[in-house]
Short mmCIF file of C-alpha atoms in Angstrom, two decimals:
data_model
loop_
_atom_site.label_atom_id
_atom_site.label_comp_id
_atom_site.label_asym_id
_atom_site.label_seq_id
_atom_site.Cartn_x
_atom_site.Cartn_y
_atom_site.Cartn_z
CA MET A 1 86.35 41.43 -80.72
CA ALA A 2 88.94 38.07 -80.00
CA ILE A 3 87.91 34.99 -81.75
CA ILE A 4 91.28 33.26 -80.81
CA ASN A 5 92.25 33.56 -76.96
CA ALA A 6 95.30 31.18 -76.73
CA GLN A 7 95.43 31.17 -72.59
CA ASN A 8 99.20 30.23 -70.85
CA VAL A 9 100.11 27.71 -73.56
CA CYS A 10 101.79 24.46 -73.23
CA LYS A 11 102.69 21.34 -75.72
CA SER A 12 104.46 18.60 -75.45
CA LEU A 13 105.00 14.60 -76.15
CA ALA A 14 106.28 12.50 -74.15
CA LEU A 15 108.94 10.44 -75.25
CA ALA A 16 110.69 7.73 -73.71
CA ASP A 17 112.49 8.45 -69.99
CA GLN A 18 111.94 12.44 -70.73
CA SER A 19 109.17 14.84 -72.11
CA LEU A 20 109.95 17.02 -75.05
CA ASP A 21 108.26 20.10 -74.61
CA ILE A 22 107.23 21.45 -78.73
CA LEU A 23 105.21 25.25 -77.75
CA THR A 24 105.57 26.86 -73.15
CA ASN A 25 103.35 29.02 -71.65
CA LEU A 26 101.98 30.74 -75.06
CA ASN A 27 99.63 33.44 -75.09
CA LEU A 28 97.57 35.28 -78.62
CA GLU A 29 94.80 37.26 -79.23
CA VAL A 30 94.13 36.83 -82.82
CA GLU A 31 90.78 39.50 -83.70
CA ALA A 32 87.80 38.28 -85.75
CA GLY A 33 88.65 39.65 -89.29
CA GLU A 34 92.92 40.20 -88.42
CA SER A 35 95.44 38.35 -90.59
CA LEU A 36 97.94 36.84 -88.19
CA ALA A 37 101.26 35.65 -90.48
CA ILE A 38 102.92 33.12 -87.48
CA VAL A 39 106.89 32.74 -88.36
CA GLY A 40 109.80 31.16 -87.09
CA LYS A 41 113.29 28.79 -87.65
CA SER A 42 111.82 25.04 -88.76
CA GLY A 43 111.33 22.90 -84.93
CA SER A 44 109.78 26.01 -83.91
CA GLY A 45 106.48 25.01 -83.13
CA LYS A 46 104.52 26.97 -85.34
CA SER A 47 102.02 24.18 -87.53
CA THR A 48 102.06 22.90 -83.52
CA LEU A 49 100.46 26.66 -82.47
CA LEU A 50 98.29 25.93 -85.99
CA SER A 51 96.46 22.80 -85.31
CA LEU A 52 96.37 23.74 -81.92
CA LEU A 53 94.63 26.11 -82.40
CA ALA A 54 92.52 24.77 -84.89
CA GLY A 55 91.30 22.20 -82.67
CA LEU A 56 93.06 19.31 -84.91
CA ASP A 57 95.39 18.67 -81.91
CA SER A 58 95.26 19.04 -77.99
CA VAL A 59 97.55 21.32 -75.69
CA SER A 60 98.93 19.66 -73.02
CA SER A 61 98.11 22.66 -70.47
CA GLY A 62 96.04 25.85 -70.74
CA HIS A 63 92.79 26.92 -72.91
CA ILE A 64 91.65 27.46 -76.50
CA PHE A 65 88.64 29.71 -77.42
CA VAL A 66 87.49 29.47 -80.45
CA ALA A 67 84.96 32.16 -81.28
CA GLY A 68 83.96 31.89 -77.31
CA LYS A 69 84.07 28.14 -77.14
CA ASP A 70 86.85 26.32 -74.65
CA LEU A 71 88.75 23.46 -76.78
CA THR A 72 90.58 22.26 -74.13
CA THR A 73 87.10 21.34 -72.42
CA LEU A 74 85.92 19.54 -75.94
CA ASP A 75 86.12 15.95 -75.92
CA GLU A 76 87.40 14.97 -80.15
CA ASP A 77 83.63 14.71 -81.44
CA GLY A 78 83.58 18.47 -79.50
CA ARG A 79 86.88 19.98 -81.06
CA ALA A 80 84.90 18.78 -84.79
CA ALA A 81 81.85 20.46 -84.18
CA VAL A 82 83.59 24.23 -83.49
CA ARG A 83 85.69 23.32 -86.75
CA LYS A 84 82.50 22.09 -88.74
CA GLU A 85 80.95 26.12 -88.19
CA HIS A 86 83.51 27.78 -87.60
CA VAL A 87 86.93 26.73 -89.13
CA GLY A 88 88.97 26.07 -92.49
CA PHE A 89 92.25 24.43 -93.77
CA ILE A 90 94.97 24.72 -95.73
CA PHE A 91 96.97 21.90 -95.22
CA GLN A 92 100.59 21.50 -96.34
CA ASN A 93 99.84 18.24 -97.67
CA PHE A 94 96.23 18.78 -99.17
CA GLN A 95 94.60 16.35 -97.25
CA LEU A 96 93.03 15.23 -100.35
CA LEU A 97 91.35 12.28 -100.91
CA PRO A 98 93.10 9.26 -103.50
CA HIS A 99 90.02 8.49 -104.88
CA LEU A 100 87.46 11.93 -105.53
CA SER A 101 87.34 14.20 -108.01
CA ALA A 102 89.24 17.46 -107.99
CA LEU A 103 84.84 18.55 -107.98
CA ASP A 104 84.26 15.86 -105.80
CA ASN A 105 86.69 16.79 -103.08
CA VAL A 106 85.87 20.35 -102.19
CA MET A 107 82.11 19.19 -102.86
CA LEU A 108 82.65 17.07 -99.92
CA PRO A 109 82.50 18.69 -96.84
CA LEU A 110 80.40 22.13 -98.42
CA GLU A 111 77.55 18.57 -98.81
CA LEU A 112 78.30 17.05 -95.50
CA SER A 113 77.12 20.99 -94.05
CA PHE A 114 73.70 20.51 -96.44
CA ALA A 115 74.92 23.79 -98.23
CA THR A 116 72.76 24.38 -100.94
CA ASN A 117 74.07 24.60 -105.26
CA ALA A 118 77.23 22.66 -102.96
CA ARG A 119 78.43 21.27 -107.27
CA ASP A 120 77.25 24.53 -108.11
CA LYS A 121 79.72 26.77 -105.01
CA ALA A 122 83.16 23.79 -105.12
CA ILE A 123 82.99 24.61 -109.02
CA GLU A 124 83.15 28.26 -109.03
CA TRP A 125 85.94 27.94 -107.20
CA LEU A 126 88.41 25.49 -108.38
CA GLU A 127 87.58 28.07 -111.39
CA LYS A 128 88.80 30.47 -109.49
CA VAL A 129 92.10 29.26 -108.99
CA GLY A 130 93.10 27.82 -112.55
CA LEU A 131 91.67 24.17 -112.29
CA GLY A 132 88.28 25.09 -114.23
CA GLN A 133 89.36 22.27 -116.77
CA ARG A 134 90.33 19.43 -114.07
CA LEU A 135 87.28 19.13 -112.73
CA GLU A 136 87.38 15.69 -113.01
CA HIS A 137 90.59 14.00 -111.71
CA GLN A 138 91.71 12.82 -109.36
CA PRO A 139 94.65 13.50 -106.98
CA ASN A 140 97.15 11.46 -108.50
CA GLN A 141 96.04 12.63 -111.67
CA LEU A 142 97.58 16.37 -110.20
CA SER A 143 100.69 18.39 -110.04
CA GLY A 144 101.75 19.18 -106.38
CA GLY A 145 100.94 22.48 -107.07
CA GLU A 146 97.22 21.58 -109.12
CA GLN A 147 96.81 19.33 -106.41
CA GLN A 148 97.18 22.45 -103.27
CA ARG A 149 94.96 24.42 -105.19
CA VAL A 150 92.09 21.89 -105.36
CA ALA A 151 93.13 21.85 -101.40
CA ILE A 152 92.67 26.03 -101.08
CA ALA A 153 89.51 25.79 -103.35
CA ARG A 154 87.78 23.49 -100.71
CA ALA A 155 89.21 25.61 -98.74
CA PHE A 156 86.96 28.44 -99.43
CA ALA A 157 84.21 27.10 -100.98
CA CYS A 158 83.83 26.58 -96.83
CA GLU A 159 83.82 30.36 -96.28
CA PRO A 160 84.99 29.90 -92.65
CA ASP A 161 84.72 32.37 -90.64
CA ILE A 162 88.29 31.87 -89.23
CA LEU A 163 90.24 30.12 -92.03
CA PHE A 164 94.27 28.48 -90.90
CA ALA A 165 97.10 27.97 -94.01
CA ASP A 166 99.99 26.24 -92.96
CA GLU A 167 102.26 26.73 -95.93
CA PRO A 168 99.44 28.06 -98.12
CA THR A 169 101.82 28.82 -101.51
CA GLY A 170 105.03 25.96 -100.05
CA ASN A 171 104.31 23.91 -103.56
CA LEU A 172 103.48 26.32 -106.17
CA ASP A 173 105.13 28.23 -108.83
CA GLU A 174 105.52 32.09 -108.34
CA HIS A 175 102.50 33.26 -110.63
CA THR A 176 100.45 30.37 -109.00
CA GLY A 177 101.09 30.95 -105.46
CA GLN A 178 100.84 34.97 -106.40
CA THR A 179 97.56 34.16 -107.26
CA ILE A 180 96.65 32.09 -104.39
CA VAL A 181 97.82 35.51 -102.02
CA ASP A 182 95.54 37.85 -103.31
CA LEU A 183 92.28 35.74 -102.90
CA LEU A 184 93.99 34.50 -99.76
CA PHE A 185 93.46 38.42 -99.18
CA GLU A 186 90.40 38.99 -100.76
CA LEU A 187 88.56 36.67 -98.88
CA ASN A 188 89.95 38.31 -95.62
CA THR A 189 88.44 42.00 -96.05
CA GLU A 190 85.64 41.67 -98.35
CA GLN A 191 84.29 38.35 -95.72
CA ASN A 192 86.06 39.53 -92.70
CA ILE A 193 86.85 36.06 -92.73
CA THR A 194 89.72 35.72 -90.10
CA LEU A 195 93.27 34.99 -91.87
CA ILE A 196 95.78 32.85 -89.38
CA LEU A 197 98.55 31.20 -91.66
CA VAL A 198 102.57 29.58 -91.46
CA THR A 199 104.56 31.28 -93.17
CA HIS A 200 108.83 31.09 -94.42
CA ASP A 201 107.83 33.49 -96.89
CA ASP A 202 108.41 36.56 -95.68
CA ASP A 203 106.76 38.18 -98.73
CA LEU A 204 103.30 36.31 -97.62
CA ALA A 205 104.17 37.63 -94.02
CA LYS A 206 104.94 41.18 -95.14
CA GLN A 207 101.29 41.90 -96.08
CA CYS A 208 99.39 40.44 -93.03
CA GLN A 209 98.32 42.36 -90.26
CA ARG A 210 100.31 41.76 -87.83
CA GLN A 211 103.29 38.86 -87.64
CA VAL A 212 103.94 36.02 -84.05
CA HIS A 213 107.07 35.08 -83.94
CA LEU A 214 108.35 31.61 -82.47
CA GLU A 215 110.96 30.77 -80.77
CA ASP A 216 112.08 26.92 -79.33
CA GLY A 217 108.31 27.27 -78.92
CA ILE A 218 107.54 30.27 -77.11
CA LEU A 219 106.52 33.74 -78.04
CA SER A 220 109.51 36.17 -78.93
CA LYS A 221 108.05 38.73 -80.35
CA GLN A 222 105.00 39.80 -82.31
CA VAL A 223 105.03 42.55 -85.79
CA VAL A 224 101.98 45.06 -86.39
CA MET A 225 101.73 45.70 -90.23
CA ALA A 226 101.74 49.52 -91.05
#
């Protein structure tokens, strides 16, 4: 069963005297528990598509269904409710709150969801990404790679139905990046969490069950991995 269904999705931006088409008539279904890589050159619309599928942005036309709910009929509060219930997101620029410690950054969404043992869960995931000794450090006391690992721990801790990741290993060294990749696919397979990621890393994309290629805002081809 498709947990995401995008139908004839278009996204454009209004400029001074014209509109800029970012995505054009895009159709895509993603099955529950599937791992999917969105690939393409810079400017092809990958991150825009990820934001639309996650309900972080709204389409210009078309429909996007997430867990049976039509995001295009919802206002921002409605989309936020869908994200809270179903979605985790690993941002390329981390999106950590600068005045909170690593532990508090991971705990916050758990507490907002009234999760039991929020502190224990946050510590568990920070330890899994190798930051067990950095719990009380604020983002400005962490390297870029460490901030990315906090963001990843925050997404994992909420155990979402769908995990979106925008270049999840882009700021990590090779060893740490491989650790994060292993965690991504462990979560995908063991907990049947749908994994959708944008990446320039061909090796990472090939580990997904399917790849979709964007070219100038158009879905040019799909590749199912053996």
